[in-house]
PDB file of C-alpha atoms in Angstrom:
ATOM      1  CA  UNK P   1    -215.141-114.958-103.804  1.00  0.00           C
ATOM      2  CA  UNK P   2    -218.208-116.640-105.585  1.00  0.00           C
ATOM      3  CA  UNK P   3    -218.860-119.915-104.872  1.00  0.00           C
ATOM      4  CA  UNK P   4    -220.645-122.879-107.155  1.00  0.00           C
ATOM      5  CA  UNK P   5    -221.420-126.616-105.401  1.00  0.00           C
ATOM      6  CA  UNK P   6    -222.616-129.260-107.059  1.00  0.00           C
ATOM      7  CA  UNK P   7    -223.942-132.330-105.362  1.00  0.00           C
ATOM      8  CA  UNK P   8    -223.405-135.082-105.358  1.00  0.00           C
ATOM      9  CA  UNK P   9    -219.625-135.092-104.915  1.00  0.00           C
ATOM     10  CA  UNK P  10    -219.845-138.700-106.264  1.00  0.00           C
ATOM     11  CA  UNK P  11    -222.326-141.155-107.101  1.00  0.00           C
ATOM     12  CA  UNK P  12    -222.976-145.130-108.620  1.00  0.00           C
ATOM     13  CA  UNK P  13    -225.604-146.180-109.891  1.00  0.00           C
ATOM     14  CA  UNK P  14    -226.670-148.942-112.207  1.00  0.00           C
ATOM     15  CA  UNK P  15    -227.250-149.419-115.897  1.00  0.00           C
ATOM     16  CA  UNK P  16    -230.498-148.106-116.734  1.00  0.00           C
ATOM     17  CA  UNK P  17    -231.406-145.956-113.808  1.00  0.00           C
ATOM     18  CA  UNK P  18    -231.400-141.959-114.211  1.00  0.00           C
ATOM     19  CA  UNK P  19    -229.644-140.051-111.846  1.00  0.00           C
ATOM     20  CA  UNK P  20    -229.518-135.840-111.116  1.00  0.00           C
ATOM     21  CA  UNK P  21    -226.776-133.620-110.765  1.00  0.00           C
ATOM     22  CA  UNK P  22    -227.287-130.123-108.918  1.00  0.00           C
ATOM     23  CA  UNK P  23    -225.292-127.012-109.785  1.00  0.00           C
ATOM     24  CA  UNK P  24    -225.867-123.988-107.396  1.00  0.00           C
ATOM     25  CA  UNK P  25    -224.358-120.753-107.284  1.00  0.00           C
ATOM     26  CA  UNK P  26    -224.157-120.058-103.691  1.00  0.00           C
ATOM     27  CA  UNK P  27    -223.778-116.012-102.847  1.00  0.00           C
ATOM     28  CA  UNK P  28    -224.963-114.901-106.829  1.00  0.00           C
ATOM     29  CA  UNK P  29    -226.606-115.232-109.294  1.00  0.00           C
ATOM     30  CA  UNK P  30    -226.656-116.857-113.010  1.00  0.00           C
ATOM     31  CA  UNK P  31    -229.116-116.837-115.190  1.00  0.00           C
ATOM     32  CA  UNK P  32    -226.525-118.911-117.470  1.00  0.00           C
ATOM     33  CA  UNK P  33    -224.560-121.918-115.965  1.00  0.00           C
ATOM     34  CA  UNK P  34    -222.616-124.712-118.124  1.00  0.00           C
ATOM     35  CA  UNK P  35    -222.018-127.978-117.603  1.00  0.00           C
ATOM     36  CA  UNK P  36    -219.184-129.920-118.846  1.00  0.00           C
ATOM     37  CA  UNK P  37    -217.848-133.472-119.495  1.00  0.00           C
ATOM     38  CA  UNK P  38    -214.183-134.520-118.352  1.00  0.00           C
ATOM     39  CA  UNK P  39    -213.136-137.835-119.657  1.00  0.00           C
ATOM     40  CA  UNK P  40    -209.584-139.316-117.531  1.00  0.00           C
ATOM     41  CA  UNK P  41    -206.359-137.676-118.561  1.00  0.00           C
ATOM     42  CA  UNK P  42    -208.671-135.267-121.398  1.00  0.00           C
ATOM     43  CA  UNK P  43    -209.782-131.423-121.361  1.00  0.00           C
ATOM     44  CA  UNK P  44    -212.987-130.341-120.283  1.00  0.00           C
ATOM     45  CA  UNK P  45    -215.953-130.779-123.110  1.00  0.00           C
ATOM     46  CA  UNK P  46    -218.675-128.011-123.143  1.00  0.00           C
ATOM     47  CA  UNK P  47    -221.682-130.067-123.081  1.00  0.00           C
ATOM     48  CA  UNK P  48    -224.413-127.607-123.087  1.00  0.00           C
ATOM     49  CA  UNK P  49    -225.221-124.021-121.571  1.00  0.00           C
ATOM     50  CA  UNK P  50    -228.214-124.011-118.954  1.00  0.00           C
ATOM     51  CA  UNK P  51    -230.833-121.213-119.293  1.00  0.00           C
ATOM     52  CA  UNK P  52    -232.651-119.737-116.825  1.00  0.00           C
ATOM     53  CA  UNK P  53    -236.138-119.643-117.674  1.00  0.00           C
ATOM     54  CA  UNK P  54    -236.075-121.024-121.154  1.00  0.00           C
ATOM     55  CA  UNK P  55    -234.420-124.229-122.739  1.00  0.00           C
ATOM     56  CA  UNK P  56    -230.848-125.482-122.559  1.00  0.00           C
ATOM     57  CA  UNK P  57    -228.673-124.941-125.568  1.00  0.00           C
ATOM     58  CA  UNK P  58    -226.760-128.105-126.527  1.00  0.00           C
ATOM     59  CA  UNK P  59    -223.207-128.805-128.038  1.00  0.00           C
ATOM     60  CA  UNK P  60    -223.096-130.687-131.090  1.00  0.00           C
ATOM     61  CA  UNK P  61    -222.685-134.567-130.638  1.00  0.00           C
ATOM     62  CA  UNK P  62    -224.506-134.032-127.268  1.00  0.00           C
ATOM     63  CA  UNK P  63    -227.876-136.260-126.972  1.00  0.00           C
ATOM     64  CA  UNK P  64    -230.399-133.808-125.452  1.00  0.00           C
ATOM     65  CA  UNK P  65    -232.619-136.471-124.387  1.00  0.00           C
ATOM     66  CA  UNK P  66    -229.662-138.347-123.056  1.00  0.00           C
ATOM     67  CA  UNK P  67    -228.400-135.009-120.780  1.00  0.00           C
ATOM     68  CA  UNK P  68    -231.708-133.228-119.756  1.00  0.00           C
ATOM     69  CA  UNK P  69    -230.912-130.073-118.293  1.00  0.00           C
ATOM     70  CA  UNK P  70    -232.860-127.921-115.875  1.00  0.00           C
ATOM     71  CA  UNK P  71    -232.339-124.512-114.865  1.00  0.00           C
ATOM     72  CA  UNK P  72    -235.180-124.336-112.686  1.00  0.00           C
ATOM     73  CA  UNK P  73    -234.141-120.896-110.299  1.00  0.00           C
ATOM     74  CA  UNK P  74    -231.119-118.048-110.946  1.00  0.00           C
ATOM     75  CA  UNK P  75    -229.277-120.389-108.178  1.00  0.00           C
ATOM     76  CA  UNK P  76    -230.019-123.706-109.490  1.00  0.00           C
ATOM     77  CA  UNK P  77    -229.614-125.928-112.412  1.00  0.00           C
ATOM     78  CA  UNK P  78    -229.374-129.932-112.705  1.00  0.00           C
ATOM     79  CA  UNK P  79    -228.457-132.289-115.089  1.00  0.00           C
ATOM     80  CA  UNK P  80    -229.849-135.500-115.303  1.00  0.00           C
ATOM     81  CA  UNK P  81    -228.150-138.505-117.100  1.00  0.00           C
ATOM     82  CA  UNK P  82    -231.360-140.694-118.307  1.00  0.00           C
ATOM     83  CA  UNK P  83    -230.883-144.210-118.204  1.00  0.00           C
ATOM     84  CA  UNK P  84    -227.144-144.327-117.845  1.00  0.00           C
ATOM     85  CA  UNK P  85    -225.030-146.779-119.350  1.00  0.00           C
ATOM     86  CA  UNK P  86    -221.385-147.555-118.146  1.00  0.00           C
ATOM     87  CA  UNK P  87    -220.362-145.218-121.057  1.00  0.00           C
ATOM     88  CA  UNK P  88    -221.549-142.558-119.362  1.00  0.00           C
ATOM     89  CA  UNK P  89    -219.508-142.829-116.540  1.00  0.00           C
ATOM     90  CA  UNK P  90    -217.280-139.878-116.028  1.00  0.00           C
ATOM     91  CA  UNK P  91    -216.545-136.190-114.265  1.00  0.00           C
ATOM     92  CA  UNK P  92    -218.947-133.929-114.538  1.00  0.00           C
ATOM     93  CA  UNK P  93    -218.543-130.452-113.784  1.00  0.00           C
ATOM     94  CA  UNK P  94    -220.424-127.287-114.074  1.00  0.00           C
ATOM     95  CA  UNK P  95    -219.499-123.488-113.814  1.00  0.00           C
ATOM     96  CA  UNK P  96    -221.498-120.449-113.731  1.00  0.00           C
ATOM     97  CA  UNK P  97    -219.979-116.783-114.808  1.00  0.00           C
ATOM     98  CA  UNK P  98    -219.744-113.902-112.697  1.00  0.00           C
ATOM     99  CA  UNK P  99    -219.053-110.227-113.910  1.00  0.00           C
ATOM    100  CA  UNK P 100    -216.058-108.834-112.476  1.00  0.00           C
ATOM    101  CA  UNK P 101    -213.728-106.057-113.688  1.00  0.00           C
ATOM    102  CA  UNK P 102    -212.668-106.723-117.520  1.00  0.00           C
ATOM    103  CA  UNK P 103    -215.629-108.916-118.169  1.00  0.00           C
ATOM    104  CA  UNK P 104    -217.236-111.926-117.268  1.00  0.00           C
ATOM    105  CA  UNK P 105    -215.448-114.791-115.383  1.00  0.00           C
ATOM    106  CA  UNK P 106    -216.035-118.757-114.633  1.00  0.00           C
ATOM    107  CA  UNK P 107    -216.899-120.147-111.388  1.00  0.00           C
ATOM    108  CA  UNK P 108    -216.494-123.595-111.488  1.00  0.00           C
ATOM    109  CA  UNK P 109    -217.953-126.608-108.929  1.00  0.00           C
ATOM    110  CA  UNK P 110    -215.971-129.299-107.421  1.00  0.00           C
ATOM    111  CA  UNK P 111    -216.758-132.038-110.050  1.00  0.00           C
ATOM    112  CA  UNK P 112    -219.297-135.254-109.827  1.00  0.00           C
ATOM    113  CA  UNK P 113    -217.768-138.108-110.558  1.00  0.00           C
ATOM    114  CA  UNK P 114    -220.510-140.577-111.659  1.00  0.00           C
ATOM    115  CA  UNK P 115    -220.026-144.163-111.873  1.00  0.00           C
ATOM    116  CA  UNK P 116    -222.454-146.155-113.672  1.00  0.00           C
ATOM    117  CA  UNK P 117    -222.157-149.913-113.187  1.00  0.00           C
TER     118      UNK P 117
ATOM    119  CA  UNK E   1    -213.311-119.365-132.727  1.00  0.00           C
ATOM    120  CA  UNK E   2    -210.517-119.587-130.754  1.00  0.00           C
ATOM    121  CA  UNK E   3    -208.254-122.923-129.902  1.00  0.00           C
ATOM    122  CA  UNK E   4    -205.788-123.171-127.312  1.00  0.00           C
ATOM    123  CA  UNK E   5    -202.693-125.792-127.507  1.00  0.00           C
ATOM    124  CA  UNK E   6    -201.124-126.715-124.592  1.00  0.00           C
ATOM    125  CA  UNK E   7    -197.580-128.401-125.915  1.00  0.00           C
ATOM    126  CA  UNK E   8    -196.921-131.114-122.599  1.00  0.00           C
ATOM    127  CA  UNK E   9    -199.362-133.755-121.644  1.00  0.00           C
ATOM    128  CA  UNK E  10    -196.884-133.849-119.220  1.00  0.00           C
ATOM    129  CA  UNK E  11    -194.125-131.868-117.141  1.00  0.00           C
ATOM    130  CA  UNK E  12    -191.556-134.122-114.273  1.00  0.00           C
ATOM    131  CA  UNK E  13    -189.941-131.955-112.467  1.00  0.00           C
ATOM    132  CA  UNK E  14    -187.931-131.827-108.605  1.00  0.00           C
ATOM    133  CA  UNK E  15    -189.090-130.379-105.679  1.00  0.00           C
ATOM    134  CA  UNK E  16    -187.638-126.573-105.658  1.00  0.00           C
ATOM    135  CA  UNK E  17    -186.908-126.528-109.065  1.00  0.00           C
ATOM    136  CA  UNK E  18    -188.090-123.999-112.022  1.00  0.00           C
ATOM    137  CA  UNK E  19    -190.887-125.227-113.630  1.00  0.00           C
ATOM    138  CA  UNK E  20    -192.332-123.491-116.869  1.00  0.00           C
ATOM    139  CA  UNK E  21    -195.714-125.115-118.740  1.00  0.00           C
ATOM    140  CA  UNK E  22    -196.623-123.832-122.096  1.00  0.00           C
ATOM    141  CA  UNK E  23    -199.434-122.465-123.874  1.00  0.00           C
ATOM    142  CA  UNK E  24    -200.107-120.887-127.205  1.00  0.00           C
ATOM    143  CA  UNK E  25    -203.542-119.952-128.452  1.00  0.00           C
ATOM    144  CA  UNK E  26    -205.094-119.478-131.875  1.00  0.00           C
ATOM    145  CA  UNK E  27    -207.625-116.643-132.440  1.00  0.00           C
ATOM    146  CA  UNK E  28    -209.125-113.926-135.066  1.00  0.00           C
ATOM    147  CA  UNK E  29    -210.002-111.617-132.173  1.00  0.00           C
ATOM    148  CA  UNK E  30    -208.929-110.609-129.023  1.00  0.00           C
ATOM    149  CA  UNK E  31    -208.940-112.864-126.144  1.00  0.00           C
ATOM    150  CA  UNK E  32    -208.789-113.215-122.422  1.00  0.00           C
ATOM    151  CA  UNK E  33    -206.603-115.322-121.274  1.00  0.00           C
ATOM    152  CA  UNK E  34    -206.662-117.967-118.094  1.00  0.00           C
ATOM    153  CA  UNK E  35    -204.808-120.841-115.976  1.00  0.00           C
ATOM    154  CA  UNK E  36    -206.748-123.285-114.160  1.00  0.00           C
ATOM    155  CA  UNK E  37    -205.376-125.708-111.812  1.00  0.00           C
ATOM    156  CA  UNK E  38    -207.253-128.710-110.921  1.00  0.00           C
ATOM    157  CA  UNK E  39    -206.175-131.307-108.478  1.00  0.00           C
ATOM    158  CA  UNK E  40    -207.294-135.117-108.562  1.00  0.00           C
ATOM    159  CA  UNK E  41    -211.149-135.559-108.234  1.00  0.00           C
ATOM    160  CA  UNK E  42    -211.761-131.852-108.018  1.00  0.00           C
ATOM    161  CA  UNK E  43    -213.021-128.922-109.839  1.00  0.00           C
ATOM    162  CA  UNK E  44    -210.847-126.183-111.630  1.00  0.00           C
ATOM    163  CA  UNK E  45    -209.614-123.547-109.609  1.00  0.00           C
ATOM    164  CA  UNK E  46    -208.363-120.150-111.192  1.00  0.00           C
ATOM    165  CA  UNK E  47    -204.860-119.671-110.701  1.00  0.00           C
ATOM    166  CA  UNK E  48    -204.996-116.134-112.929  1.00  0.00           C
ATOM    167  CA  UNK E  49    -205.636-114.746-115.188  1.00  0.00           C
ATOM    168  CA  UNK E  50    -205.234-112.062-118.240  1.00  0.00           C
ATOM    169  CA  UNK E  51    -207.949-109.340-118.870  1.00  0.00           C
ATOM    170  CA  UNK E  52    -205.239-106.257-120.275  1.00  0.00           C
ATOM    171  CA  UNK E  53    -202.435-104.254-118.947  1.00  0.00           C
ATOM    172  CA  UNK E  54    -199.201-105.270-117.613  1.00  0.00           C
ATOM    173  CA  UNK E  55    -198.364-108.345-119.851  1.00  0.00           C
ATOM    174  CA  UNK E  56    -197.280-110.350-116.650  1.00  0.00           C
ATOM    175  CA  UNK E  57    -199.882-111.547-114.343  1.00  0.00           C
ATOM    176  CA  UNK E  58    -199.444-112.608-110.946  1.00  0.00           C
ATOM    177  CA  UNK E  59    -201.664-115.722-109.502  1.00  0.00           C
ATOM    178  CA  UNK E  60    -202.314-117.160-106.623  1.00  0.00           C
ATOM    179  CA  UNK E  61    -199.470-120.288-105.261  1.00  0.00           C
ATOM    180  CA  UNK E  62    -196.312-118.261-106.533  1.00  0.00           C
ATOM    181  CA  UNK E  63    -197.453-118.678-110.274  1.00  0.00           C
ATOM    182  CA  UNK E  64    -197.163-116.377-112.881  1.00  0.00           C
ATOM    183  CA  UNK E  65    -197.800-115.870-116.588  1.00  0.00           C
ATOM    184  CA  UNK E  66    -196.699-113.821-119.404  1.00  0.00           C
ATOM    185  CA  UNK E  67    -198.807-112.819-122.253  1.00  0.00           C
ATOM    186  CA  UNK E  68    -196.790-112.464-125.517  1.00  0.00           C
ATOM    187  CA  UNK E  69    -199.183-111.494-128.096  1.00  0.00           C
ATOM    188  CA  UNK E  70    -196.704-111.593-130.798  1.00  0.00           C
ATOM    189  CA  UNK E  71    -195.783-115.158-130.120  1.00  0.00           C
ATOM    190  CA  UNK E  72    -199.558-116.058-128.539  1.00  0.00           C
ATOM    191  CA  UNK E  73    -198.167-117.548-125.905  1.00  0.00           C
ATOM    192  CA  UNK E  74    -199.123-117.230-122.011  1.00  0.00           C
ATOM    193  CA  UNK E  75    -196.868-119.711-120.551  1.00  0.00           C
ATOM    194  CA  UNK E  76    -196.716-120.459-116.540  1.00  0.00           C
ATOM    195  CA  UNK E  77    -193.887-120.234-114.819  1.00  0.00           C
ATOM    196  CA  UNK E  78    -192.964-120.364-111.301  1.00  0.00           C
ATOM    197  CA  UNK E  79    -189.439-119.963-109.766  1.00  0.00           C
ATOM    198  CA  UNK E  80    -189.580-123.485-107.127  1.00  0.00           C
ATOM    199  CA  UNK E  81    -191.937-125.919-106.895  1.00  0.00           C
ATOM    200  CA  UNK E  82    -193.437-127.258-104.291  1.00  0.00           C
ATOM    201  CA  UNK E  83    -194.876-131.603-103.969  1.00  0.00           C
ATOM    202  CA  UNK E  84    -198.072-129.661-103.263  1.00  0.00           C
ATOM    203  CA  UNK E  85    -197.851-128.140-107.024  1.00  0.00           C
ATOM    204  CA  UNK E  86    -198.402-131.721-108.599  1.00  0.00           C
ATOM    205  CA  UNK E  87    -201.751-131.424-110.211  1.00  0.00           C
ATOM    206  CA  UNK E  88    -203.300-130.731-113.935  1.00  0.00           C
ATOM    207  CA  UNK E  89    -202.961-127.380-114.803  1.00  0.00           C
ATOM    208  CA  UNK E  90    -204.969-125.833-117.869  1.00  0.00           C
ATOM    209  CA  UNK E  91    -204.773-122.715-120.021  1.00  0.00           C
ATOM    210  CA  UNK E  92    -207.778-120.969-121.447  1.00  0.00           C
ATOM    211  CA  UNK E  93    -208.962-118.270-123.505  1.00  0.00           C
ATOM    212  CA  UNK E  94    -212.406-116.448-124.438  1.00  0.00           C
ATOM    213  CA  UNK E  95    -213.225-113.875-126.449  1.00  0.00           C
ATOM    214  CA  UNK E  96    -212.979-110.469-125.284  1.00  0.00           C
ATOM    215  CA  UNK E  97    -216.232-108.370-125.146  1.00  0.00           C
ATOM    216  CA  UNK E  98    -218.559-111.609-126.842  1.00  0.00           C
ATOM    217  CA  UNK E  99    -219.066-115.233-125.404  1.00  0.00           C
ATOM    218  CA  UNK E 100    -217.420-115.728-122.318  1.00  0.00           C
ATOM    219  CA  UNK E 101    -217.118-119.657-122.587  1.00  0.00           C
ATOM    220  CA  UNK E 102    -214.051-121.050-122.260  1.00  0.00           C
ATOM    221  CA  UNK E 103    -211.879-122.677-124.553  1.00  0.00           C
ATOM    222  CA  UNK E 104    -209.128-124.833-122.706  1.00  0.00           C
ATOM    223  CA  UNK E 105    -206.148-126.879-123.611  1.00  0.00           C
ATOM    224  CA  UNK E 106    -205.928-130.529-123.085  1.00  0.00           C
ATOM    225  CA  UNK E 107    -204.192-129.707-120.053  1.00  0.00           C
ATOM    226  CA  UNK E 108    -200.659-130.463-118.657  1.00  0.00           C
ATOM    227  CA  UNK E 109    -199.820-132.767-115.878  1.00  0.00           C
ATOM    228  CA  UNK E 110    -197.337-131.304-113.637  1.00  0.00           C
ATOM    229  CA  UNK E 111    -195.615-134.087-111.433  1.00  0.00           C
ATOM    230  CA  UNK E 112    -193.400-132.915-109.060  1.00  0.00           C
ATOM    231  CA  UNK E 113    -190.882-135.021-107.395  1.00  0.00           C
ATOM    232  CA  UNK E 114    -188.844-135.423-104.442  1.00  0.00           C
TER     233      UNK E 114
END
């Protein structure tokens, strides 16, 4: 079946300091990925859809300058947390849809759990 | 738009027992319909899901759900549990034929017990 990985699995960094997230379809490709916020014991929050080739398309509440999003290749697309505050620490998780019989279907990666001391 | 209410944060149950998590969904147009399982620190993994036909769908781990459109439900069921089953389970639906983004539920926490 399809497979998305993100990396890094987990990361810490300190207050202030900007750190990237990859997303990458591995065996297709997406010319749309999403990434999403999980806060502990809470559903997954759409933050914003990546585009491929043109700019990202944010949810409402969601500081674009804050979240910069990259979808820099049909396989690829990062999100970068600008300097990140303890606030921002949390799961982050992206997925990327795949058409299969019936209509398009979510792939989703294994999760980032960011830590920001 | 389409919202999705999952009625347990959370569901104790004993090994080899029935377990049954619920899930009713709100929308003005058809829907797919999905369960997602995810266990601690990972991503979501599909468990099944429901595109049309036979109102029962099979997944993957013994699982299965039932799509009642009168009642919007598609509650998960499975006959005996396992310790392994102990993770958070979510439903989701998107719209059929237009934005295939997700909804989901807040999710229920299925604890299983010795």
């Amino acid at each position: 079946g399809a497979v998305v990985s993100q990396h890094p699995s987990r990361v810490i960094c300190k207050s202030g300091t900007s750190v990237k997230i990859e997303c990458r379809s591995l065996d297709f490709q997406a010319t749309t990925m999403f990434w999403y916020r999980q806060f502990p014991k809470k559903s997954l929050m759409l933050m914003a859809t990546s585009n491929e080739g043109s700019k990202a398309t944010y949810e409402q509440g969601v500081e674009k300058d804050k979240f910069l999003i990259n979808h820099a290749s049909l396989t690829l697309s990062t999100l970068t947390v600008t300097s990140a505050h303890p606030e921002d620490s949390s799961f982050y998780i992206c997925s990327a849809p795949l058409r299969g019989e019936g209509g398009y279907e979510q792939y989703f990666g294994p999760g980032t759990r960011l830590t920001v001391t | 738009a389409q919202s999705v209410t999952q009625l347990d944060s959370q569901v104790p149950v004993f090994e080899e027992a029935p377990v049954e998590l619920r899930c009713n969904y709100s929308s003005s147009v058809s829907v797919y319909l999905f369960w997602y399982v995810q266990y601690p620190n990972q991503g979501l993994q599909l468990l099944l899901k429901y595109l049309s036909g036979s109102t029962l769908v099979k997944g993957i781990n013994g699982f299965e759900a039932e799509f009642n459109k009168s009642q919007t439900s598609f509650h998960l069921r499975k006959p005996s549990v396992h310790i392994s089953d102990t993770a958070e389970y979510f439903c989701a639906v998107s719209r059929r034929g237009g934005s295939y983004i997700p909804t989901f539920g807040r999710g229920t926490s299925l604890i299983v017990h010795p």
